[in-house]
Short mmCIF file of C-alpha atoms in Angstrom, two decimals:
data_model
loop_
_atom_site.label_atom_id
_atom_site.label_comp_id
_atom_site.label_asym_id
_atom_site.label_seq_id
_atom_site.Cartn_x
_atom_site.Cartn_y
_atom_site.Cartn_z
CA UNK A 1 -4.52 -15.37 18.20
CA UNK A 2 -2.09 -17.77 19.04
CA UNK A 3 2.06 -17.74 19.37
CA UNK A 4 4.16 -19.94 17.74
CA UNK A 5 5.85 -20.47 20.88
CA UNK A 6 4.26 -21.16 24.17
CA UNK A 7 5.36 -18.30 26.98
CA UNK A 8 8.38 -19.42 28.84
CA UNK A 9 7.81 -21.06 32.39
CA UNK A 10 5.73 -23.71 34.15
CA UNK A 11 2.66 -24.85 32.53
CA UNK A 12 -0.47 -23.42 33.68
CA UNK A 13 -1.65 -26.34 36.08
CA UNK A 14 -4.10 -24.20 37.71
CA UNK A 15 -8.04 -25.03 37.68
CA UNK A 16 -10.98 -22.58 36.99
CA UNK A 17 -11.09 -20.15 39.25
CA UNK A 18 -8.65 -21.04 41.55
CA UNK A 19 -6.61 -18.89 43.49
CA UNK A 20 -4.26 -18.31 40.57
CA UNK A 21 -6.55 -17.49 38.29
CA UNK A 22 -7.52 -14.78 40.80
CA UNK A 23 -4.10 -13.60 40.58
CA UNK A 24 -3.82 -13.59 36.74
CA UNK A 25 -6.82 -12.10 36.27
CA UNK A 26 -6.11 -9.79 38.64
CA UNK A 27 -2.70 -9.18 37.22
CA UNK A 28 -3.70 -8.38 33.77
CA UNK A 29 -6.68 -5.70 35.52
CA UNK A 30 -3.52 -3.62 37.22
CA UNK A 31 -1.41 -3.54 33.90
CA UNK A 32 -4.22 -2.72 31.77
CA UNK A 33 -4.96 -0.07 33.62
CA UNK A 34 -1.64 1.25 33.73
CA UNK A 35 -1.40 0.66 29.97
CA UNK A 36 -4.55 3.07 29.32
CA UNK A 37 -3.47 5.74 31.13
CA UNK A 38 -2.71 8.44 28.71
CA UNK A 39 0.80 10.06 27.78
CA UNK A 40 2.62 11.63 30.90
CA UNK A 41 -0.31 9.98 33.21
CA UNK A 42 1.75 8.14 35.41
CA UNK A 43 -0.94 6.34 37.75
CA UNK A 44 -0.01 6.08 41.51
CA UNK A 45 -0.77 2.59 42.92
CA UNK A 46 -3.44 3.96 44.97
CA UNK A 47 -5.09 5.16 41.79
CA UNK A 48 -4.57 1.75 40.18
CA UNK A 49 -6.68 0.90 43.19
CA UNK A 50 -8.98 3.82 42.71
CA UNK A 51 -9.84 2.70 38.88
CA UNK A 52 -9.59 -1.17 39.65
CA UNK A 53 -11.63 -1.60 43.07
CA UNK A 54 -8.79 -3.74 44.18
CA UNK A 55 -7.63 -2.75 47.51
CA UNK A 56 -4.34 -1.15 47.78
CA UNK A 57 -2.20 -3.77 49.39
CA UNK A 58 -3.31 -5.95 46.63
CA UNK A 59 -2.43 -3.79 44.48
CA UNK A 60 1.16 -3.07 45.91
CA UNK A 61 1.74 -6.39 45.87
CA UNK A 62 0.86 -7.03 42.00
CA UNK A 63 2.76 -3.86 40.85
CA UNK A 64 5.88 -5.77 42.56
CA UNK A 65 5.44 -8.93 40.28
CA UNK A 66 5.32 -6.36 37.75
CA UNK A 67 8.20 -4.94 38.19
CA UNK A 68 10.08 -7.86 39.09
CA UNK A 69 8.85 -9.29 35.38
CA UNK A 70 10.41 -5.53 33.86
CA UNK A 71 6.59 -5.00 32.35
CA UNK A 72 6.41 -1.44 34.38
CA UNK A 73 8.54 1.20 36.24
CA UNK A 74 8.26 3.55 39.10
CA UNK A 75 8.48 7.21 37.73
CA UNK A 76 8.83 10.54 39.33
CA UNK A 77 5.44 11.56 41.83
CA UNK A 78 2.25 12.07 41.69
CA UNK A 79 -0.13 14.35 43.41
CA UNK A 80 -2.97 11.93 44.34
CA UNK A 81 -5.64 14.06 45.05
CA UNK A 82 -5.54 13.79 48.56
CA UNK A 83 -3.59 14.37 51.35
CA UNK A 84 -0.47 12.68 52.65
CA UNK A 85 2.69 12.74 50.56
CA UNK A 86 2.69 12.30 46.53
CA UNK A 87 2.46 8.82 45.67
CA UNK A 88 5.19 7.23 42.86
CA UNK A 89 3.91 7.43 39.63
CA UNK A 90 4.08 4.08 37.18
CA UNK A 91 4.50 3.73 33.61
CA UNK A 92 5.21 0.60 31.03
CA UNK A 93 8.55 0.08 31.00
CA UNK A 94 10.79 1.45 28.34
CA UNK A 95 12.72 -1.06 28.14
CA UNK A 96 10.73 -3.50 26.49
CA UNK A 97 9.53 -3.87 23.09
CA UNK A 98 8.07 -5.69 20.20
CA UNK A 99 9.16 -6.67 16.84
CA UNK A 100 6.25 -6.07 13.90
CA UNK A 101 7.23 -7.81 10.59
CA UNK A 102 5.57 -7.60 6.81
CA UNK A 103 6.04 -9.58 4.07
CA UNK A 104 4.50 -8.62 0.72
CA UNK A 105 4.92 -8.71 -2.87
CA UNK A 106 8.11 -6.10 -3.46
CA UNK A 107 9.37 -5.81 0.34
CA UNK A 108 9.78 -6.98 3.56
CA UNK A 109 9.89 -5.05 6.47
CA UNK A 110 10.20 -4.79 10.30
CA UNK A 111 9.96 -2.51 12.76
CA UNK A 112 10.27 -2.31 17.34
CA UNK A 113 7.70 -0.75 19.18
CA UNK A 114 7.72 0.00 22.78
CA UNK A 115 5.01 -1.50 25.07
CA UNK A 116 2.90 2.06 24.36
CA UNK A 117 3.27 1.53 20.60
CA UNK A 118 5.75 4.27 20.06
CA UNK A 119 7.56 3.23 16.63
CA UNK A 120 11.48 3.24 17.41
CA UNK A 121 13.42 1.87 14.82
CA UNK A 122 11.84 0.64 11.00
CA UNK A 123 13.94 -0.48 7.94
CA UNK A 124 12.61 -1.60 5.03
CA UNK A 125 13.90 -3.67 2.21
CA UNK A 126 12.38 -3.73 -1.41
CA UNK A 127 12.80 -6.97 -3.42
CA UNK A 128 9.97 -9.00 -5.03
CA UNK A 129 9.16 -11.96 -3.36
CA UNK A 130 7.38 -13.54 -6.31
CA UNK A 131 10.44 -15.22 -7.38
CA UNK A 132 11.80 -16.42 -4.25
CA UNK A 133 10.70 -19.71 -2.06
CA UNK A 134 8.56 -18.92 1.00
CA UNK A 135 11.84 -20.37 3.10
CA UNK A 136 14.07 -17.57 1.31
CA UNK A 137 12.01 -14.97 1.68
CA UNK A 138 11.29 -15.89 5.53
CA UNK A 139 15.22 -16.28 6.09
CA UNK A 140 16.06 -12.51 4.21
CA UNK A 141 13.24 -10.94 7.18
CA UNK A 142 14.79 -13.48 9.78
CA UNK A 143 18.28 -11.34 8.55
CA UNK A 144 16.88 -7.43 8.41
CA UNK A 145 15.05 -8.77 11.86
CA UNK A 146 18.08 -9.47 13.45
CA UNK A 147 19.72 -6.31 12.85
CA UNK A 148 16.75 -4.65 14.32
CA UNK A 149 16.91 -6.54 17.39
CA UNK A 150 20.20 -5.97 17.71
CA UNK A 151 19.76 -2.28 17.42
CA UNK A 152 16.95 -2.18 20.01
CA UNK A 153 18.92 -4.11 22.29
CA UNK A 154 21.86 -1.41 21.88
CA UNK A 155 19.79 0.99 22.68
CA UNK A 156 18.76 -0.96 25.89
CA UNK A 157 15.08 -2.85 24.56
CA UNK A 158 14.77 -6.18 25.30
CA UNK A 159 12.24 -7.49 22.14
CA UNK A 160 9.84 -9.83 23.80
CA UNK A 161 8.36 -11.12 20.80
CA UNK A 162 6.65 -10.16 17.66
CA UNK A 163 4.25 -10.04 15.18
CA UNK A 164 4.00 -10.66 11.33
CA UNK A 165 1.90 -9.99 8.91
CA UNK A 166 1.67 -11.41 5.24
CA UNK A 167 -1.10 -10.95 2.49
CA UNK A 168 -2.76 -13.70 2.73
CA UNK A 169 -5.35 -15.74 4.25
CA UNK A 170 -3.61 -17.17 7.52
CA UNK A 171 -4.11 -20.02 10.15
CA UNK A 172 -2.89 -18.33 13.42
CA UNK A 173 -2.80 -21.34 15.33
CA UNK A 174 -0.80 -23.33 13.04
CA UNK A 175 1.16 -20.53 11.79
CA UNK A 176 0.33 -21.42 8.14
CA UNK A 177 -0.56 -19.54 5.31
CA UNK A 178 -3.41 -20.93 3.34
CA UNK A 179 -3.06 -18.85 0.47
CA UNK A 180 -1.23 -15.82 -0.26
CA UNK A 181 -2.23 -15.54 -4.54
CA UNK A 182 0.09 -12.64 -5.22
CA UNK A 183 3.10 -14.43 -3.68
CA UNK A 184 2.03 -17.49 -5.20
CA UNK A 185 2.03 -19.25 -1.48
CA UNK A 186 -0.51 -21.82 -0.71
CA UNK A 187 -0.54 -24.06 2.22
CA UNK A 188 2.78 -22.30 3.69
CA UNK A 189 3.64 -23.56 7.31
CA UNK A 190 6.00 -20.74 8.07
CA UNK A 191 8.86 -21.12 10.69
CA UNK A 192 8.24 -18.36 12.92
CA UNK A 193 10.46 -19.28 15.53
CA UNK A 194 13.15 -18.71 13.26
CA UNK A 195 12.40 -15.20 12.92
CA UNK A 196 13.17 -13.94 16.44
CA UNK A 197 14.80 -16.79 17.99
CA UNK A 198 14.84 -17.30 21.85
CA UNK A 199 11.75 -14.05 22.68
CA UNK A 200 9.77 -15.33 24.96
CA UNK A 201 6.11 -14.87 23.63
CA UNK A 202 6.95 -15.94 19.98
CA UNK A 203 6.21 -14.90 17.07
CA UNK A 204 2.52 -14.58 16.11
CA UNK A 205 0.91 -14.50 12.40
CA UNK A 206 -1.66 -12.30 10.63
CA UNK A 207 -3.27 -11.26 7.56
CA UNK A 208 -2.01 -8.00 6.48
CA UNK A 209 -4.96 -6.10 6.35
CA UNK A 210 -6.28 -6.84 9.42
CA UNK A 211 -2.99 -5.82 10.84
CA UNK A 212 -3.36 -2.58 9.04
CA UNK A 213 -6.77 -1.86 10.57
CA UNK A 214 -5.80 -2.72 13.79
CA UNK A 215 -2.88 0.02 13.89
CA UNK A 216 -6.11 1.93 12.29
CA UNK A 217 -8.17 1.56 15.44
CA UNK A 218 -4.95 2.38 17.54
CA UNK A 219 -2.98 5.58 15.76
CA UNK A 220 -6.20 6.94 14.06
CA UNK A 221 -6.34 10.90 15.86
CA UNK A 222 -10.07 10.99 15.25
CA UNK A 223 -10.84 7.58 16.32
CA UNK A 224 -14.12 5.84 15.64
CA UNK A 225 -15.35 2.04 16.79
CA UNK A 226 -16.56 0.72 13.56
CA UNK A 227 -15.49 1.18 10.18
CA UNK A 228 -13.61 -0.60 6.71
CA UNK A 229 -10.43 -0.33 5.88
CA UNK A 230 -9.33 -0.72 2.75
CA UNK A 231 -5.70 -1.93 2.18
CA UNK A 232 -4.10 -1.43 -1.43
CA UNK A 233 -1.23 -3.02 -2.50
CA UNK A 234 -0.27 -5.43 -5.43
CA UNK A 235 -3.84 -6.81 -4.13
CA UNK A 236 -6.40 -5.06 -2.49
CA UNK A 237 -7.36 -6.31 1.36
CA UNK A 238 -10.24 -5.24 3.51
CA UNK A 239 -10.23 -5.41 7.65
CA UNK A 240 -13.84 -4.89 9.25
CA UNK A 241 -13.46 -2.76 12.87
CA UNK A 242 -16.93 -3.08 14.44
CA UNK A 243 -17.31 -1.90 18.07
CA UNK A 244 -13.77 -1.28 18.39
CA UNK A 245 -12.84 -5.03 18.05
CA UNK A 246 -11.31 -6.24 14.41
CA UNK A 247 -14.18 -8.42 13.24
CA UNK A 248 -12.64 -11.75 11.46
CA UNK A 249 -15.92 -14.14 10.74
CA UNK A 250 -16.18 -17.80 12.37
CA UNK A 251 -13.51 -19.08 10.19
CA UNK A 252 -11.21 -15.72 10.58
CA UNK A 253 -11.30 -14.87 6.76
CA UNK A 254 -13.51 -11.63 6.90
CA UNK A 255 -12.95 -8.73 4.86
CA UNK A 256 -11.71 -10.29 1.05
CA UNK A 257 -12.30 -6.85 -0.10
CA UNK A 258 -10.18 -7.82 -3.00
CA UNK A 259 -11.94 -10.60 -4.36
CA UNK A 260 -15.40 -9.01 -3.90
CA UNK A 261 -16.55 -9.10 -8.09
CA UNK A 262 -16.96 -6.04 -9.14
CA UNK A 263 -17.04 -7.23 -13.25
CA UNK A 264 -18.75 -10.49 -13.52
CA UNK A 265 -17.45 -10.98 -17.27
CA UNK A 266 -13.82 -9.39 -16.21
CA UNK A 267 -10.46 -10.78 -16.26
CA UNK A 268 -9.26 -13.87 -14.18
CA UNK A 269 -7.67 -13.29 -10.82
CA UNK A 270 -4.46 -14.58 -8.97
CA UNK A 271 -7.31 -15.80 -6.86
CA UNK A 272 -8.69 -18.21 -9.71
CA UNK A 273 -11.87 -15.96 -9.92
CA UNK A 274 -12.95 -13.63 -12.47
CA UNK A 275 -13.56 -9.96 -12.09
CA UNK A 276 -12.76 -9.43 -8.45
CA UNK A 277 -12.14 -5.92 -7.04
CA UNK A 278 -8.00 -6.33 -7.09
CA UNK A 279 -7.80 -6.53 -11.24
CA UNK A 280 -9.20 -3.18 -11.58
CA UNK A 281 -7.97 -1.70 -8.47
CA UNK A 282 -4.75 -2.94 -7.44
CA UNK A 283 -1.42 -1.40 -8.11
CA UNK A 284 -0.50 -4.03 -10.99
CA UNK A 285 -4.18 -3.38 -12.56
CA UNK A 286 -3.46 0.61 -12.37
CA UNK A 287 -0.26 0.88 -13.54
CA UNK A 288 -1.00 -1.67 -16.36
CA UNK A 289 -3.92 1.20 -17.68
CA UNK A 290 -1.76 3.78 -16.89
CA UNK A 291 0.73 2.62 -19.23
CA UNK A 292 3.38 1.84 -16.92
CA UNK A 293 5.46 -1.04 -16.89
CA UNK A 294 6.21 -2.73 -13.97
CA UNK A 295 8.67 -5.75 -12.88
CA UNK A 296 6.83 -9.08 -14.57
CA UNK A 297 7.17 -11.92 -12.37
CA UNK A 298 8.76 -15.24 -13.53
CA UNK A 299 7.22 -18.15 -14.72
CA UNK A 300 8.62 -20.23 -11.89
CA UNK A 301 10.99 -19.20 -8.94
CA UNK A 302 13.90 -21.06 -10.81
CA UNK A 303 13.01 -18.75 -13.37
CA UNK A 304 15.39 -15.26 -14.62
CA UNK A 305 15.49 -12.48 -12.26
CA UNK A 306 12.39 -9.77 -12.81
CA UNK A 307 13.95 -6.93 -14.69
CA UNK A 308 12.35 -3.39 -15.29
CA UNK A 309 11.10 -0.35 -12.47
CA UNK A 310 10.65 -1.11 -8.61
CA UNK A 311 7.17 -0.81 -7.56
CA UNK A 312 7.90 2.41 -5.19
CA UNK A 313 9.33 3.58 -9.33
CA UNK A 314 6.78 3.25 -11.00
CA UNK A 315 4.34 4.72 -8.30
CA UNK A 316 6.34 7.93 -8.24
CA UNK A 317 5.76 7.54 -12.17
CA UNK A 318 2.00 7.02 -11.70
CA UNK A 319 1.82 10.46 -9.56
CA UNK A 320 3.86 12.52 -11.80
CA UNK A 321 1.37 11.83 -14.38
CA UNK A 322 -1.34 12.41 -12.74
CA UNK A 323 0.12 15.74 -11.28
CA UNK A 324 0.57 16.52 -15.13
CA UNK A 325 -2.74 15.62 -15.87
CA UNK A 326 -1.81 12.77 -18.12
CA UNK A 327 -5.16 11.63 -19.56
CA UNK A 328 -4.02 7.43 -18.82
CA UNK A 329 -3.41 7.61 -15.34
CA UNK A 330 -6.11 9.76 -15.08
CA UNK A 331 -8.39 7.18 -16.37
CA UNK A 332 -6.87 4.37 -14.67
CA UNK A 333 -7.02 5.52 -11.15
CA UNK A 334 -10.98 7.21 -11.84
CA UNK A 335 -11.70 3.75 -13.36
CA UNK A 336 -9.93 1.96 -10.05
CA UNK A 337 -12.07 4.54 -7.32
CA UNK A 338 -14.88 3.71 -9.76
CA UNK A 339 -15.17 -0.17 -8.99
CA UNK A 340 -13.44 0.47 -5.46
CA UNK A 341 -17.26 2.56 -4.74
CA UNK A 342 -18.44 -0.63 -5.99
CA UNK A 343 -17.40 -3.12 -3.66
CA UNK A 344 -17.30 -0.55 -0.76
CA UNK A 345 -20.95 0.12 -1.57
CA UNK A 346 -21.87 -3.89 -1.37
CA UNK A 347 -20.03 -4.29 1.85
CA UNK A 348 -21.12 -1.19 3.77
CA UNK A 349 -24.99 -1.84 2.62
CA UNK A 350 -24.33 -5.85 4.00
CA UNK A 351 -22.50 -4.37 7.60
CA UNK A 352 -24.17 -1.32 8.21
CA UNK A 353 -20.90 0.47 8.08
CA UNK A 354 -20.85 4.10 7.36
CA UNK A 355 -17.50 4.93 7.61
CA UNK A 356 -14.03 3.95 5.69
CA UNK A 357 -10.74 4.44 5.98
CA UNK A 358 -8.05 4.06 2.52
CA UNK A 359 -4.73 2.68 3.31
CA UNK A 360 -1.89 1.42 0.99
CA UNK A 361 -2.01 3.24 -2.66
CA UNK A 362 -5.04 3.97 -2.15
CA UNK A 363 -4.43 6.88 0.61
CA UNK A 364 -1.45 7.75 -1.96
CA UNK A 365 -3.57 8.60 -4.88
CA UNK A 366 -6.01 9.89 -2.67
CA UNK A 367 -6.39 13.41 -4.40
CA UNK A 368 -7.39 11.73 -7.52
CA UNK A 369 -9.64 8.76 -6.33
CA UNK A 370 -11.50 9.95 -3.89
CA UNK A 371 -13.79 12.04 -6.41
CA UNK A 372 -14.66 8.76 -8.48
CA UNK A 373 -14.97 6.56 -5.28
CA UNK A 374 -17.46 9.45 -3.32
CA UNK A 375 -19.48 9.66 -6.55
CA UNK A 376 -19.66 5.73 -6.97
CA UNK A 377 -20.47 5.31 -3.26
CA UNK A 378 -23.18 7.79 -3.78
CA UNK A 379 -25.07 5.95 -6.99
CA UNK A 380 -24.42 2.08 -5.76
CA UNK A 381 -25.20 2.95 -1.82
CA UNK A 382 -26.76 7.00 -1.75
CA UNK A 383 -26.69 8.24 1.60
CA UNK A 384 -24.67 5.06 3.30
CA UNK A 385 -20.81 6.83 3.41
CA UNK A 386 -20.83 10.78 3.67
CA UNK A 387 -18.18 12.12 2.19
CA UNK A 388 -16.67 13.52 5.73
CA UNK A 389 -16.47 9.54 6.75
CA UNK A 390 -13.90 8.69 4.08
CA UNK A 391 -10.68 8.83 5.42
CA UNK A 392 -7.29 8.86 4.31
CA UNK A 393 -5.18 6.50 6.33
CA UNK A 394 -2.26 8.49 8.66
CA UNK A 395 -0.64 5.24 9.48
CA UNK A 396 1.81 4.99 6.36
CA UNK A 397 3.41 1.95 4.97
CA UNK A 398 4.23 0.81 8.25
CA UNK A 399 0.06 0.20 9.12
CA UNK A 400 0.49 -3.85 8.98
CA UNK A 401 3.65 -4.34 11.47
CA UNK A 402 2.28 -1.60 13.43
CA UNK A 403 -1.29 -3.34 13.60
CA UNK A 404 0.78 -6.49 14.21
CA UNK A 405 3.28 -5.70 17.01
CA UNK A 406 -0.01 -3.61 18.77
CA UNK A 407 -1.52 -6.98 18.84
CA UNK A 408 1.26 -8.90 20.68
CA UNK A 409 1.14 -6.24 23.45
CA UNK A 410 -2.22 -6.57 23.39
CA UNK A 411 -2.03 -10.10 24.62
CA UNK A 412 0.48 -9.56 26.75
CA UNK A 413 -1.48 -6.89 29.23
CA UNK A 414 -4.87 -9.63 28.74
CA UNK A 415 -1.85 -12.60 30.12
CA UNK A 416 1.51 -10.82 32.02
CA UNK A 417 1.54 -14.06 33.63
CA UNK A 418 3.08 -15.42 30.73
CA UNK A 419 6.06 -13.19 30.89
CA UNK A 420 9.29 -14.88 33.13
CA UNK A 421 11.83 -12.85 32.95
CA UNK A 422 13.72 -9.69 34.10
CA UNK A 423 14.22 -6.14 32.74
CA UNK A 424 17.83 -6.01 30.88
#
């Protein structure tokens, strides 16, 4: 994954294995092991040594550069186990933070994290972005974004950089998005420097759904190194977790749940197939059976103003029918878990995946579509998903920034050296 911004500081002149790369390396060992200490662990730096098989003056002297970069902070004491006096316990520092951003179809939204992925402030912002230029969308989440930061940095959290994530298929390098069909993007170069201007690890772009099922892997209370999840919005996304590391492919495009055809002789798709997964299954697709109208988008973006029901509307619509037993939305979300079993069933046989995990609308309507997806699942793949292995995803709308701003602290425990400067 790369950042639209290099890391501030000197360029890294040093050669393979090298004494600096030594240090790096060495670096990124002491706060990754701080990092996985649990909640209210506060590791002593002789048990950094303990756990690392560094010796303890390296240690001391790592946990200083550390601190001196405002990545960690000396807590209260620690019995260590041994005796001599209790040894100063260390923590990530609260103090710094992340930004995670979303765009999709009706609303953006953002959201800080601390360094242990504790969510402390989240706004969100519905408007549909279908009628609206990539630039003016990007500059409205550049806006709500700033407020954010400027909360976070009221409440004394410097934002070190951030993460984004758009439905779409993505170039992280470039920061482009190839296509995004239900935005009507394609070919996108985004400026994501203009999103949190000045952090110094940039901003850093993903496909929503893999997002999604990397906040998955993280928040999930039961846990579990390999499994689908399935992301349902206006379209439907997929992210593949396999050995607890978010599988992508060769070209990073893994996982197009959505456009898996489920009806070869079905209706065309914003992704210029026919019969794919998201025009049975995706919000637009249900409410349409359901008999709910939603916002239409515009021909063009120059185009009148969508008029009718938000989209959070006309899903609170959706489950008051269903909690009334209307026979429509009834049929429309049976008919949706019907064809989601479908492409679930194709995908699990293919990865040897036995386990899956429904995010978005998906986990929303849960009650009523897990029935028709179980009993699909069990004629298209019998015996592949047990019923106990389907999931309903805890995460909540905020899965994608989540997933996102996760990832950026992520890389920055794999490469602290690329953090210069000093706690607020």
């Amino acid at each position: 994954m790369a950042s639209s911004a290099p890391a501030a500081g000197a360029p890294d002149s040093a050669t393979p294995g090298s004494m600096g790369d030594v240090r790096r390396g060495n670096l990124a060992l002491v706060l990754g092991r701080i990092a996985q200490s649990g909640a209210g662990m506060h590791l002593t730096r002789a048990q950094v040594a303990a756990a690392s098989g560094l010796t303890k003056a390296s240690v001391s002297s790592l946990v200083l550069d550390l601190l001196d970069a405002g990545l960690v902070r000396e807590i209260g004491l620690n019995p260590q186990g041994e005796r001599g006096r209790p040894g100063v316990g260390l923590e990530l520092s609260p103090a710094m933070g992340v930004m995670g951003m979303e765009i999709n179809v009706d609303y953006i939204s953002a959201g800080v994290t601390d360094l242990a992925g504790n969510l402390l402030l989240h706004q969100t912002q519905e408007q549909d972005n279908r009628i609206a230029s990539p630039g003016a969308v990007a500059a409205a989440l550049a806006g709500l974004a700033a407020d954010l930061r400027g909360n976070a940095e009221a409440q004394g959290v410097c934002v070190l950089g951030g993460g984004l994530a758009v439905p779409g298929l993505v170039d992280v390098r470039t920061g482009t998005v190839i296509t995004a069909p239900n935005l009507g993007w394609n070919t996108e170069a985004l400026d994501l420097d203009a999103l949190l201007p000045g952090v110094p690890l940039g901003t850093t772009l993903f496909n929503e759904a893999n997002a999604a099922a990397l906040a998955e892997l993280r928040y999930r209370p039961a846990g579990g190194a390999d499994f689908l999840f399935v992301s349902g919005e206006v379209g439907v996304g997929g992210g593949l977790v396999i050995g607890s590391e978010l599988f992508t492919g060769p070209h990073g495009h893994a996982g197009e749940l959505g456009h898996v055809v489920v009806q070869p002789d079905g209706t065309a798709c914003s992704c210029g197939g026919t019969g794919c997964l998201e025009t049975v299954a995706g919000q637009d697709a249900i409410f349409a059976a359901a008999g709910i109208a939603t916002q239409a988008a515009p021909a063009s973006r120059s185009g009148p103003a969508a008029s009718g029901p938000s989209r959070s509307e006309c899903l609170a619509q959706l489950l008051s029918a269903l909690a009334a037993g209307d026979a429509s939305a009834l049929d429309a979300v049976t008919r949706a878990g019907r064809f989601l079993g479908v492409a679930v069933a194709s995908t699990v046989r293919l990865l040897n995946i036995s386990s899956v995990v429904l995010g978005g609308h998906f986990a929303i309507l849960g009650e009523w579509i897990l029935p028709a997806l179980s009993d699909s699942l069990e004629r298209y793949a019998p015996g592949k998903v047990l019923p106990g292995n389907i999931s309903l995803s805890d995460v909540g709308q905020a899965g994608a920034l989540l997933g996102a701003a996760g990832s950026v602290v992520r890389s920055l425990v794999e490469a602290p050296h690329r953090l210069q400067v000093q706690a607020p």
